mmCIF file of C-alpha atoms in Angstrom:
data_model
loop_
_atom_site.group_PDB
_atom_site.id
_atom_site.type_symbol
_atom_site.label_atom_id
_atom_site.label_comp_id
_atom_site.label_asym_id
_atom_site.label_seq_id
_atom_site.Cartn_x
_atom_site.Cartn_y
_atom_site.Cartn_z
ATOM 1 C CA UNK O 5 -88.222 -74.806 -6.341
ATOM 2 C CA UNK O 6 -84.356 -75.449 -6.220
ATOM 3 C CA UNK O 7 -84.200 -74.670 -9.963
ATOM 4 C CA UNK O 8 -86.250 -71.596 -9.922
ATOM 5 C CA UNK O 9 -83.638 -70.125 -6.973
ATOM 6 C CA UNK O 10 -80.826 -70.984 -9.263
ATOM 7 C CA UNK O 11 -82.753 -69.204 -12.090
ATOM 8 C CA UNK O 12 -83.494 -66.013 -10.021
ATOM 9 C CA UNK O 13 -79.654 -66.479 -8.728
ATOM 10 C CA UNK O 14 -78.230 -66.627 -12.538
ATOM 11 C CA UNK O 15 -80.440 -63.170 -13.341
ATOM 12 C CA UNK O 16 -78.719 -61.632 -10.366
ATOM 13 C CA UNK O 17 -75.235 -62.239 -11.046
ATOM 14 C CA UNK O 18 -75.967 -61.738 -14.724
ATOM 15 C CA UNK O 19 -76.940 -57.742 -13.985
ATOM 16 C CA UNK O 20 -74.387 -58.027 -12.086
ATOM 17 C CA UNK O 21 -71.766 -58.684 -14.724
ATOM 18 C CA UNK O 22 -73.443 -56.645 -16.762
ATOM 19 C CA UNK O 23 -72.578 -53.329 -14.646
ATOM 20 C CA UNK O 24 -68.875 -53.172 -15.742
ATOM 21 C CA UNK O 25 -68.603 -51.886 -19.383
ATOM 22 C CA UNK O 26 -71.057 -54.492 -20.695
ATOM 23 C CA UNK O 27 -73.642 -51.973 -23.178
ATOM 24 C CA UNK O 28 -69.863 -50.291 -24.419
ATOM 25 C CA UNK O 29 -68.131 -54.007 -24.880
ATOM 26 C CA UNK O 30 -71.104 -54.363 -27.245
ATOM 27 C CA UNK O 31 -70.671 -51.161 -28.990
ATOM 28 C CA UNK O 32 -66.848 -52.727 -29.711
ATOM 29 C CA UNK O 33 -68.337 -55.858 -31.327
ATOM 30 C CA UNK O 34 -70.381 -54.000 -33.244
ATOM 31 C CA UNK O 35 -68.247 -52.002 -34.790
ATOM 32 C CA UNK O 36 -64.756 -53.841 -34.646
ATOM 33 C CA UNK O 37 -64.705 -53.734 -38.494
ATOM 34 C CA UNK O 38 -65.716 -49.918 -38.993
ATOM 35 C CA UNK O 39 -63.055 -48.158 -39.443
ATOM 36 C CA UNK O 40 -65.192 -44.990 -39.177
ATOM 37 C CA UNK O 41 -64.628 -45.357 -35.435
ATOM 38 C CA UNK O 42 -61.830 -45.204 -33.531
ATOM 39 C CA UNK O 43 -61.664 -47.989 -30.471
ATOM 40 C CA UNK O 44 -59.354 -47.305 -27.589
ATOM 41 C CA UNK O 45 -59.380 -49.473 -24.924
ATOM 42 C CA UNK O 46 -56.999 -49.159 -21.349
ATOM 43 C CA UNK O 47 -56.685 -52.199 -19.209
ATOM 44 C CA UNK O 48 -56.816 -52.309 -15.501
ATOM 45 C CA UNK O 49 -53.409 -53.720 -16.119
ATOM 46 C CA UNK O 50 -51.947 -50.543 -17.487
ATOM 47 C CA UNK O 51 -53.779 -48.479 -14.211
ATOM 48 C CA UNK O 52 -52.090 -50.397 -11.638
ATOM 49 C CA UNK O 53 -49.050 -49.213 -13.173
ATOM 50 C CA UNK O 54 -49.481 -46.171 -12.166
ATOM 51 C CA UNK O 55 -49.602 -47.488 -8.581
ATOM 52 C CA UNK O 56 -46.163 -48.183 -8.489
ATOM 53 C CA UNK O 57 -44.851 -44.494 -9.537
ATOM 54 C CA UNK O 58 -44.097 -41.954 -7.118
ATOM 55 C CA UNK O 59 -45.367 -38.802 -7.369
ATOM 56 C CA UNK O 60 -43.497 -35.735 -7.540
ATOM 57 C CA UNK O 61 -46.123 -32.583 -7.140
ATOM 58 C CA UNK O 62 -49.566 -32.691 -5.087
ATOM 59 C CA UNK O 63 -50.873 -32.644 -8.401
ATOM 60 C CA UNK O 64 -49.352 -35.889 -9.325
ATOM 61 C CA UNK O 65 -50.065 -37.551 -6.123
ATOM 62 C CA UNK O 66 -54.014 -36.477 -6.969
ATOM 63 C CA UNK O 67 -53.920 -37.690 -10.280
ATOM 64 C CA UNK O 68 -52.351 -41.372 -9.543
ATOM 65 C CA UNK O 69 -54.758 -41.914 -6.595
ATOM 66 C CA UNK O 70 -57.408 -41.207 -8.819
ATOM 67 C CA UNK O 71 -55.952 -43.317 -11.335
ATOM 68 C CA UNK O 72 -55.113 -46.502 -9.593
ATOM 69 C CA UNK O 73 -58.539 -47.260 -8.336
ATOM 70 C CA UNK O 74 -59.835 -47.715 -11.711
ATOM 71 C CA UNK O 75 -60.115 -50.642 -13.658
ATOM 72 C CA UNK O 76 -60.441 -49.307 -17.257
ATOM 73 C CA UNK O 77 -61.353 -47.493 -19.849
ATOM 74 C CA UNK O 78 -63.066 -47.853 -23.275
ATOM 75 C CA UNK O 79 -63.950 -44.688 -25.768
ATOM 76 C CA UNK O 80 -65.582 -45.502 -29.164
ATOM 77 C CA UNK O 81 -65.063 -42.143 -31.338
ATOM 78 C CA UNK O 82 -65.750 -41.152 -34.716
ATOM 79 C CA UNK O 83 -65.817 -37.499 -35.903
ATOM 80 C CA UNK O 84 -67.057 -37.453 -39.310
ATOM 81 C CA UNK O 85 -70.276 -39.898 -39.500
ATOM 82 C CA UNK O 86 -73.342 -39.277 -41.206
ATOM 83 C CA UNK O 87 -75.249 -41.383 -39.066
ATOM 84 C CA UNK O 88 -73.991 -39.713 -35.648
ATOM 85 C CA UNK O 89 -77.059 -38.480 -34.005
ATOM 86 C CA UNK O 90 -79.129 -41.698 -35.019
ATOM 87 C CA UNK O 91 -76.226 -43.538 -32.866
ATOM 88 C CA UNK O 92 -76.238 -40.904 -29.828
ATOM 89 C CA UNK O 93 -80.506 -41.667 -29.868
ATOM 90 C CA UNK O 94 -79.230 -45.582 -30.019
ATOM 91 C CA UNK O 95 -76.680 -45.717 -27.430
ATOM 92 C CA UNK O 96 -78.629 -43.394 -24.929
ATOM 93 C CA UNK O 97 -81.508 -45.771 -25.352
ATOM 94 C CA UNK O 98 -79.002 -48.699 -24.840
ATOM 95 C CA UNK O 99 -77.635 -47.150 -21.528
ATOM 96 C CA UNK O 100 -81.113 -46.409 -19.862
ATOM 97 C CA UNK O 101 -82.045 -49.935 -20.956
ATOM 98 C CA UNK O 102 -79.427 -51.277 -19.335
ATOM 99 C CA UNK O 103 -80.100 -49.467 -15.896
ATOM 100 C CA UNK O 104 -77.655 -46.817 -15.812
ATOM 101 C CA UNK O 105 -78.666 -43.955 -13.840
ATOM 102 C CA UNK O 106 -78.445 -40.798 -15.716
ATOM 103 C CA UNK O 107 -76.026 -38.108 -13.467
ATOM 104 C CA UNK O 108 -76.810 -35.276 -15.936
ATOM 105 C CA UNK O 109 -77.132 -34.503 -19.805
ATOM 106 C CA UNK O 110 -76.332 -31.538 -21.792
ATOM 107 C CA UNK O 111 -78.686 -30.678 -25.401
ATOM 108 C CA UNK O 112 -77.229 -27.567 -27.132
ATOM 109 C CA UNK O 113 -77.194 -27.009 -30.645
ATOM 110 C CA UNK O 114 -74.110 -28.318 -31.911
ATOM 111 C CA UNK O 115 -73.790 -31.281 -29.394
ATOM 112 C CA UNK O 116 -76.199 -32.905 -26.915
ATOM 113 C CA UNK O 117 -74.373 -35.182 -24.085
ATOM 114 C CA UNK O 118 -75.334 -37.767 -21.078
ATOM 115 C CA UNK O 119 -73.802 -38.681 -18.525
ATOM 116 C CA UNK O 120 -74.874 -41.892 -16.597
ATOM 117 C CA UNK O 121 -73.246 -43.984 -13.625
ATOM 118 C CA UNK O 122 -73.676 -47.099 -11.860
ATOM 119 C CA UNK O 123 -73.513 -47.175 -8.265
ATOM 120 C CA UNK O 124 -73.447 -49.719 -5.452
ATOM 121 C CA UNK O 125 -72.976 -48.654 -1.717
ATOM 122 C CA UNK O 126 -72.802 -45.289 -2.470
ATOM 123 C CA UNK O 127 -69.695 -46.380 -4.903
ATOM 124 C CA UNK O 128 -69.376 -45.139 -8.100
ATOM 125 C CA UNK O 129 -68.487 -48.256 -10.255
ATOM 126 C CA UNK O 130 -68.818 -46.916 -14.281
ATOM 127 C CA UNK O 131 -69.011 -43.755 -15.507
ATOM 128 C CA UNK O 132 -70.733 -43.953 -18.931
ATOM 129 C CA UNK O 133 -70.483 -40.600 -21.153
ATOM 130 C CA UNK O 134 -72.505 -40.474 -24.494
ATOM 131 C CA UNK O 135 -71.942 -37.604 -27.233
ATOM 132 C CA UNK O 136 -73.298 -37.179 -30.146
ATOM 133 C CA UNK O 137 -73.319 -34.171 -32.745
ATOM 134 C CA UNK O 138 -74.166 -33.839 -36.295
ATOM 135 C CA UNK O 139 -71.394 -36.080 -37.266
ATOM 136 C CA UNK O 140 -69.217 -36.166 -34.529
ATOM 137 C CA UNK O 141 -70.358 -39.223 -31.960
ATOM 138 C CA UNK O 142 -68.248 -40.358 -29.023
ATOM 139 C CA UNK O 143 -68.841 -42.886 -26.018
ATOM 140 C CA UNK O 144 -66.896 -43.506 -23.221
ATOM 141 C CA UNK O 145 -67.311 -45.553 -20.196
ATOM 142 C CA UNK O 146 -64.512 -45.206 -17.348
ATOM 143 C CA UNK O 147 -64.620 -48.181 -14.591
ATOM 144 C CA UNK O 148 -63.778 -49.073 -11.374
ATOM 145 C CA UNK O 149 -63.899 -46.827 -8.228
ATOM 146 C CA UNK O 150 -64.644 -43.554 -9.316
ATOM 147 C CA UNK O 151 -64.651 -40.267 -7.493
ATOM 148 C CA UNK O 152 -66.377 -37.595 -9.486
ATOM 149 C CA UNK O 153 -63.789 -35.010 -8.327
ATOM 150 C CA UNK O 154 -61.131 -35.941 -9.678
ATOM 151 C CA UNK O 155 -63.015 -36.415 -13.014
ATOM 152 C CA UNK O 156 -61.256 -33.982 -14.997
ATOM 153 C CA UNK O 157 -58.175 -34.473 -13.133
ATOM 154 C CA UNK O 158 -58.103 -37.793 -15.144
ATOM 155 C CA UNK O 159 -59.692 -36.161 -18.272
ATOM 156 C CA UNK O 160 -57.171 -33.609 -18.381
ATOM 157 C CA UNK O 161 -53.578 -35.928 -17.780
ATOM 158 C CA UNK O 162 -54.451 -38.311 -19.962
ATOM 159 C CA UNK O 163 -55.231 -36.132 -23.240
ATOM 160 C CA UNK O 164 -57.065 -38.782 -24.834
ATOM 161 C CA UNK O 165 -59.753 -37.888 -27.197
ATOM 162 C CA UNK O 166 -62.826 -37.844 -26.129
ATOM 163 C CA UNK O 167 -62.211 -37.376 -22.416
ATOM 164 C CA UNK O 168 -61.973 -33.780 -22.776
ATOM 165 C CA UNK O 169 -65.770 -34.180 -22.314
ATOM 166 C CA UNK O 170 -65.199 -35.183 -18.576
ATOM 167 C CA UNK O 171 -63.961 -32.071 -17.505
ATOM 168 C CA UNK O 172 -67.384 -30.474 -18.878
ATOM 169 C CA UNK O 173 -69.157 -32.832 -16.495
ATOM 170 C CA UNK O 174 -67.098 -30.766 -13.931
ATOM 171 C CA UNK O 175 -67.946 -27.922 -14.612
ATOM 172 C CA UNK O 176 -71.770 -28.132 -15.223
ATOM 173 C CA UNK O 177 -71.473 -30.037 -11.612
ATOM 174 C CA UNK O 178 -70.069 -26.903 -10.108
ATOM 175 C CA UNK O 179 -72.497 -24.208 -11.670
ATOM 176 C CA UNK O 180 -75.257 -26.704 -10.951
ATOM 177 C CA UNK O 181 -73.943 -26.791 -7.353
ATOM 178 C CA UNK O 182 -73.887 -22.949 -7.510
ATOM 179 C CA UNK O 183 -77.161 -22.338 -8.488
ATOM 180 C CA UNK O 184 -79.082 -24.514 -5.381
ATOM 181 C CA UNK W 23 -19.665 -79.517 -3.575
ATOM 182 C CA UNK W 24 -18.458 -75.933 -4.506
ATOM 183 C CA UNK W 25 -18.558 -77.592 -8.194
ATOM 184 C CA UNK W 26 -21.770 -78.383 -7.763
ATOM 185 C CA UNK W 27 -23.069 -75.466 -6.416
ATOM 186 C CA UNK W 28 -21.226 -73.529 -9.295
ATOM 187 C CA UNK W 29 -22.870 -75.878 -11.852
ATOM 188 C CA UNK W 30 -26.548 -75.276 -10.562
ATOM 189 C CA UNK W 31 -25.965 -71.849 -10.211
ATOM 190 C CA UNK W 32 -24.974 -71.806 -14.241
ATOM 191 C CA UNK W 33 -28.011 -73.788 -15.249
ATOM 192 C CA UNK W 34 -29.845 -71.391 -13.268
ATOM 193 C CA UNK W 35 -27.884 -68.519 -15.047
ATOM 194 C CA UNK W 36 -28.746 -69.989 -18.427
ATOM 195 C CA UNK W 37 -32.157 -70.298 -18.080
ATOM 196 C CA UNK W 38 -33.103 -66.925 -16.733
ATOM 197 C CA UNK W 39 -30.909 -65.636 -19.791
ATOM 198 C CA UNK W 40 -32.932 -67.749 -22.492
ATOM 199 C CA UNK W 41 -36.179 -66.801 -20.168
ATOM 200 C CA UNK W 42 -35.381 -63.595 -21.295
ATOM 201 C CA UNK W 43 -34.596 -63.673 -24.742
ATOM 202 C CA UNK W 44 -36.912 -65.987 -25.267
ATOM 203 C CA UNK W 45 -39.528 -63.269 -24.839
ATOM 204 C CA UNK W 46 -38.140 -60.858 -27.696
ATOM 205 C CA UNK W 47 -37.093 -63.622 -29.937
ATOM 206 C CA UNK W 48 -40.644 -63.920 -31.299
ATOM 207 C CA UNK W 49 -40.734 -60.717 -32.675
ATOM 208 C CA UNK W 50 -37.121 -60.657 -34.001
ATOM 209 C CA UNK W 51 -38.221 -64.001 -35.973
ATOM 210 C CA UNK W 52 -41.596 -61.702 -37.187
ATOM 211 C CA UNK W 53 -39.464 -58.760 -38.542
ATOM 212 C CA UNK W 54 -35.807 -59.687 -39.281
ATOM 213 C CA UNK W 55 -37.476 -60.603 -42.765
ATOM 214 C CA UNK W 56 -40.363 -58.032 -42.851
ATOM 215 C CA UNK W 57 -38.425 -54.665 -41.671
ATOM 216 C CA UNK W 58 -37.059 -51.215 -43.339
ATOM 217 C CA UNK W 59 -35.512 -50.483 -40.720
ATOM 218 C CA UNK W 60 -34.508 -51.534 -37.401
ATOM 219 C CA UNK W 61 -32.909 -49.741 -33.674
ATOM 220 C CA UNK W 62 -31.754 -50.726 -30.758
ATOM 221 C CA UNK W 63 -31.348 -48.872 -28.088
ATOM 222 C CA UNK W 64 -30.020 -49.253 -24.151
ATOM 223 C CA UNK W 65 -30.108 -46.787 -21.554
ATOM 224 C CA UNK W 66 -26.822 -44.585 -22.771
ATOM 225 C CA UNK W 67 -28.554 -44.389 -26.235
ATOM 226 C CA UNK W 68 -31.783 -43.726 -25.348
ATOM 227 C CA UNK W 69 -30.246 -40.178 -23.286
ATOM 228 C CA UNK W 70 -28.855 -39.086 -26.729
ATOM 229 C CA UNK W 71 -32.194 -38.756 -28.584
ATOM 230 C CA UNK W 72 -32.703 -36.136 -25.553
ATOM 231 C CA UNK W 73 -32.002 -32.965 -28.106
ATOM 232 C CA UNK W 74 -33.489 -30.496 -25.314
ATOM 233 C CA UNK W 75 -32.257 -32.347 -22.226
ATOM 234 C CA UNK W 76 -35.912 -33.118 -21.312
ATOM 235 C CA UNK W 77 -36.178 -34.362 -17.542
ATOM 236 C CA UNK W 78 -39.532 -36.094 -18.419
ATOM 237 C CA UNK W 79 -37.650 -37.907 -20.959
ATOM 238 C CA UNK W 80 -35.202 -38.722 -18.721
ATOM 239 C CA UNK W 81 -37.367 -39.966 -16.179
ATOM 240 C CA UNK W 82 -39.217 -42.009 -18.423
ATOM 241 C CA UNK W 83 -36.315 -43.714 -19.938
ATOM 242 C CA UNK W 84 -34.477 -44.087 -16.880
ATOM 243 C CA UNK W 85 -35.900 -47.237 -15.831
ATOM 244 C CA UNK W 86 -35.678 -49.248 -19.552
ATOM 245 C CA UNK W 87 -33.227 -51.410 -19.978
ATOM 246 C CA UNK W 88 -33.451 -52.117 -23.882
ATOM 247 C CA UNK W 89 -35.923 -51.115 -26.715
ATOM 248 C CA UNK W 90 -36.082 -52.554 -29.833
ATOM 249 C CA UNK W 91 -37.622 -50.680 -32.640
ATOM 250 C CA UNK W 92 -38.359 -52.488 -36.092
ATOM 251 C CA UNK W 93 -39.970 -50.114 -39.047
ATOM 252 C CA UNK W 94 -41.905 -52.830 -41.150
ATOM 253 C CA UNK W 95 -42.530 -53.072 -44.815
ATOM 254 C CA UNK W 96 -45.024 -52.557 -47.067
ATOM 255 C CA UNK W 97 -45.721 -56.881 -47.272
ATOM 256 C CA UNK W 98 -46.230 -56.372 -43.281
ATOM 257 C CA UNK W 99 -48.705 -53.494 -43.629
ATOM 258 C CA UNK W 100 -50.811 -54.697 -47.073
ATOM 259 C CA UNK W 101 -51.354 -58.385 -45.908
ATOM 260 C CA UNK W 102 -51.741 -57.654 -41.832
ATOM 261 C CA UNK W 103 -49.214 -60.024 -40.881
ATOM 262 C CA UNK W 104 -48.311 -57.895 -38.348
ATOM 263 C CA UNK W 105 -51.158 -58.935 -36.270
ATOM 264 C CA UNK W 106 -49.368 -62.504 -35.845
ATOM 265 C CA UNK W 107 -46.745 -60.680 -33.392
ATOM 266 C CA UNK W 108 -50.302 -59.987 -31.018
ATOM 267 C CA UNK W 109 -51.608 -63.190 -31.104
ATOM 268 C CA UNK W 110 -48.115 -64.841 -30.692
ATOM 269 C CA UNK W 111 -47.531 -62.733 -27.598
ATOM 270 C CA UNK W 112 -50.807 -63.737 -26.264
ATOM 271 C CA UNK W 113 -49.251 -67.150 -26.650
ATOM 272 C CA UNK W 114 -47.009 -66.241 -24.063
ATOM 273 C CA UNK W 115 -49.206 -64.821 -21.693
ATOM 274 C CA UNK W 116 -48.800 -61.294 -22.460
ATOM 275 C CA UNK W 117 -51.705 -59.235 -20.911
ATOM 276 C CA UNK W 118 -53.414 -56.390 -23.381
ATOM 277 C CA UNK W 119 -52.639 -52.734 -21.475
ATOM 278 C CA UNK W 120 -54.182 -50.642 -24.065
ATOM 279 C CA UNK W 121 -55.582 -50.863 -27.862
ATOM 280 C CA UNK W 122 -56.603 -48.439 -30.160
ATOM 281 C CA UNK W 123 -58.145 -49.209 -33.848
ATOM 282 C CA UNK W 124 -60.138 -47.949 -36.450
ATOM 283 C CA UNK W 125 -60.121 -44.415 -37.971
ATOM 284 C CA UNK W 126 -56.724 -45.077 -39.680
ATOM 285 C CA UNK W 127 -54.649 -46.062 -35.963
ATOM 286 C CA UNK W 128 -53.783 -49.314 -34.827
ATOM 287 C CA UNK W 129 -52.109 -49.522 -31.197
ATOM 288 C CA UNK W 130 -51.327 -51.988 -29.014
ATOM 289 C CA UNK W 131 -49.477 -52.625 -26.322
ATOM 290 C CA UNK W 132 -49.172 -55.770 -24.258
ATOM 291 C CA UNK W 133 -46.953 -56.859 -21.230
ATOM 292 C CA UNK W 134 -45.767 -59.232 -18.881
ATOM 293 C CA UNK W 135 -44.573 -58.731 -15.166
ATOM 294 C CA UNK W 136 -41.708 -61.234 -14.189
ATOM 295 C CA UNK W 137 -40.152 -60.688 -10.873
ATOM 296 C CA UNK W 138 -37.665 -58.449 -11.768
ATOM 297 C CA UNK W 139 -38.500 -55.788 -14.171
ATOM 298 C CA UNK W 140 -41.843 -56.017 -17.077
ATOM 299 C CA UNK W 141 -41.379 -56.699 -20.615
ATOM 300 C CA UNK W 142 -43.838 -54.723 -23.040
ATOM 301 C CA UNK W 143 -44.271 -55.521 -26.979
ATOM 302 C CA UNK W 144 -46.095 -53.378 -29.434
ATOM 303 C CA UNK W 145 -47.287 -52.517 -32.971
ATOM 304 C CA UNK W 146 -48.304 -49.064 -34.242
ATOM 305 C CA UNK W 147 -50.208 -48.418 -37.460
ATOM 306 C CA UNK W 148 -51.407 -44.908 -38.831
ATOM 307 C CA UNK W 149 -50.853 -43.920 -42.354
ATOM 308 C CA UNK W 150 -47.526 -45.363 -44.061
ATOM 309 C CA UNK W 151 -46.298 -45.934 -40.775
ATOM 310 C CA UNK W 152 -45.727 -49.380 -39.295
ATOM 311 C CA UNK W 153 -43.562 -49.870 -36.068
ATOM 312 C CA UNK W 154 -43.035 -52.478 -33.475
ATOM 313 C CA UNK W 155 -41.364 -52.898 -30.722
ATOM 314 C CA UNK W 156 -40.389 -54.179 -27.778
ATOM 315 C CA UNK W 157 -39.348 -52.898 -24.403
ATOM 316 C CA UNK W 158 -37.771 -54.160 -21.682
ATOM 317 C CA UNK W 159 -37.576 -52.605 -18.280
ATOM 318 C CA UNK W 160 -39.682 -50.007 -15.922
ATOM 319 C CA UNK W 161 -41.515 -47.038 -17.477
ATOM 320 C CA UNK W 162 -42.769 -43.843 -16.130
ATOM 321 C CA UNK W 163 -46.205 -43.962 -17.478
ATOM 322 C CA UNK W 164 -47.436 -40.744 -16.097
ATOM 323 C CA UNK W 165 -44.561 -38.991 -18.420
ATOM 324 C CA UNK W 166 -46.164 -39.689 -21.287
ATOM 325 C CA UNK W 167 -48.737 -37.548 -22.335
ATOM 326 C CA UNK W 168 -46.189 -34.689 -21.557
ATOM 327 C CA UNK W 169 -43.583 -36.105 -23.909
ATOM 328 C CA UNK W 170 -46.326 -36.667 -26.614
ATOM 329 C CA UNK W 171 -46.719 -32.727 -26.035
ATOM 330 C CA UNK W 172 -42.371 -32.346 -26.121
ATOM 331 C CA UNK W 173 -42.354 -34.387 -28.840
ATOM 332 C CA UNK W 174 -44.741 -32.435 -31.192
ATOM 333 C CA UNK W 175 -42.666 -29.350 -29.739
ATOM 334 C CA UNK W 176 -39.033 -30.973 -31.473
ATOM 335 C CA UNK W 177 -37.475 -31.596 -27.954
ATOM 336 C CA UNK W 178 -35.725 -34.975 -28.619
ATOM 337 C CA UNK W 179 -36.107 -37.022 -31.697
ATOM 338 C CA UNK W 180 -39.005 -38.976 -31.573
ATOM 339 C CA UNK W 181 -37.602 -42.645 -31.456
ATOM 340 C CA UNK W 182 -40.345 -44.500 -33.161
ATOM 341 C CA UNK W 183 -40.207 -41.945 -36.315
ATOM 342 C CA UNK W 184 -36.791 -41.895 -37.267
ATOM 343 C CA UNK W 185 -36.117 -40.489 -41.213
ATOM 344 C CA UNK W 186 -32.688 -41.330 -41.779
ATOM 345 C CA UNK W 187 -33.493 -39.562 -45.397
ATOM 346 C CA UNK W 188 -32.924 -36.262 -44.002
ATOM 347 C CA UNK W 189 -29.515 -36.869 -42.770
ATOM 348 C CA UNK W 190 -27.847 -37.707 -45.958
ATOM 349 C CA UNK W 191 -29.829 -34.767 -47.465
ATOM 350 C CA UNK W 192 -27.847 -32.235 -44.603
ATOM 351 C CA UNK W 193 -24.666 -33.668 -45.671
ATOM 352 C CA UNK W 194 -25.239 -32.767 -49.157
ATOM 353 C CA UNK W 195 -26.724 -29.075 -49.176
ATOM 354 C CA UNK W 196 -23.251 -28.595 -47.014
#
């Protein structure tokens, strides 16, 4: 009995762990060696740097709130691989597995997109973004305490590839807000 | 007693002073053999690679107290030695910040807080390039992706891509 409550407690705290950047910490093993893809990785280190600057414009003040609650960031990237969309249908797969919740995806011709969260008391913990094209594939999974209006905020200070993708979420948010 | 208290506050003196070059000796021993090229700059010399009087330079160099800049060889870049200065950093407790690899860039930065100001070492990699430095001091991190934008614009001389070539060529067509 005692082991089988220390069982069901080690499954708990193991999707627990998981929820922080665990399916895109996998994606870096994978392919460490492939030069094909471009790994960036921020630290929560770096982030609560920014805690300590003081702002000069609104603006600023916005974007370093926004920034300090998160704990980091890691984009995979490649823009020229054959086997792009075969990797989107992977890592989409690989995020619903995992028990993301999907926020919203985007399928046009050139690109499709998903965007997928974790939450816990109405908290936004990861952010999980998924694109993938005919050869262009990117994936990028921003945690912490996220606030889905200053998304693109963050997307659009920090210029780094990839995150451009953010401010789409944005936007699609608004017009989808628009049209109910 | 005032001899005493002089003495201890030497020995304390002494080893804050190795404390801190301790922590940019390791790289120094990594590239004094392996390097092309090497700079040094502190606060007065970092304002004079300001060509366009920049105040987000400025404020982002305001707070560092001294950057070291080594351009390493080929030896460096063909046999990856230059990943020793990571792991030898991590050695010392230096936290990662950020990484980037694959696709042709390597990036890292790591860092360490002490009380009084934070201490940063890094290597970048992309094409023939190969740089590493080391930083001491505070630095306005939100300046940066601005300056990245300045720099590309020919605002102030980008620091870690110095072609010393190109002087000696102005000198001559004069």
């Amino acid at each position: 009995m005692k082991k089988g409550i220390v069982i069901i407690g080690m499954m708990f705290l193991s999707v627990a762990m998981m929820a922080q950047g665990t399916v895109i910490s996998a994606y870096f093993d994978q392919l460490e060696d492939n030069e094909d893809y471009t790994k960036v990785s921020v630290s929560q280190k770096m982030f609560s740097m920014f805690t300590e600057l003081e702002a000069g414009s609104d603006a600023e003040k916005e974007f370093l709130q926004a920034v300090s609650k998160l704990k980091g960031l890691k984009v995979i990237m490649a823009d020229s691989v054959a086997e792009a969309s075969k990797m989107y249908k992977k890592a989409v797969a690989d995020v619903n597995k995992a028990g993301y919740e999907e926020l919203m995806s985007v399928k046009d011709a050139e690109e499709n997109m998903q965007f997928s969260i974790i939450e816990k008391d109405g908290i936004i913990q990861e952010l999980m973004m998924v694109a993938g094209g005919n050869k262009r594939f990117v994936m990028l999974s921003l945690y912490g305490e996220i606030d889905l209006n200053n998304i693109s905020k963050i997307a659009q200070e920090m210029r780094i590839e990839g995150m451009e993708h953010l401010g789409r979420m944005e936007e699609k948010h608004e017009k989808h807000n628009d049209t109910y | 007693m005032k001899s005493t208290t002089i003495l201890i506050s030497l020995i304390i003196l002494l080893g804050l002073s190795w404390e801190i070059k301790a922590q940019e000796q390791p790289l120094k021993d990594f590239a004094e053999d392996r390097k092309d090229r090497k700079f040094c700059f502190y606060p007065s010399t970092l304002r004079m690679v300001n060509l366009a009087n920049n105040p987000d330079f400025d404020d982002l160099v305001s707070g560092i107290d001294k950057l070291l800049i080594y351009n390493l060889d080929s030896t460096a870049r063909a046999d990856k030695s230059y990943k020793e200065i990571i792991t030898t950093y991590q050695e010392l407790d230096f936290e990662e910040y950020a990484s980037a690899y694959g696709g042709g860039l390597n990036f890292y930065v790591y860092g360490k807080e002490n009380k009084k100001e934070t201490e940063y070492i890094g290597v970048v990699k992309q094409d023939d390039l190969l740089t590493a430095f080391y930083m001491r001091g505070q630095i306005a991190m939100n300046k940066i992706p601005r300056l990245i934008q300045s720099m590309s614009e020919g605002d102030f001389i980008n620091p870690f891509d110095f072609n010393l070539d190109d002087f000696g060529k102005n000198t001559q067509d004069q």
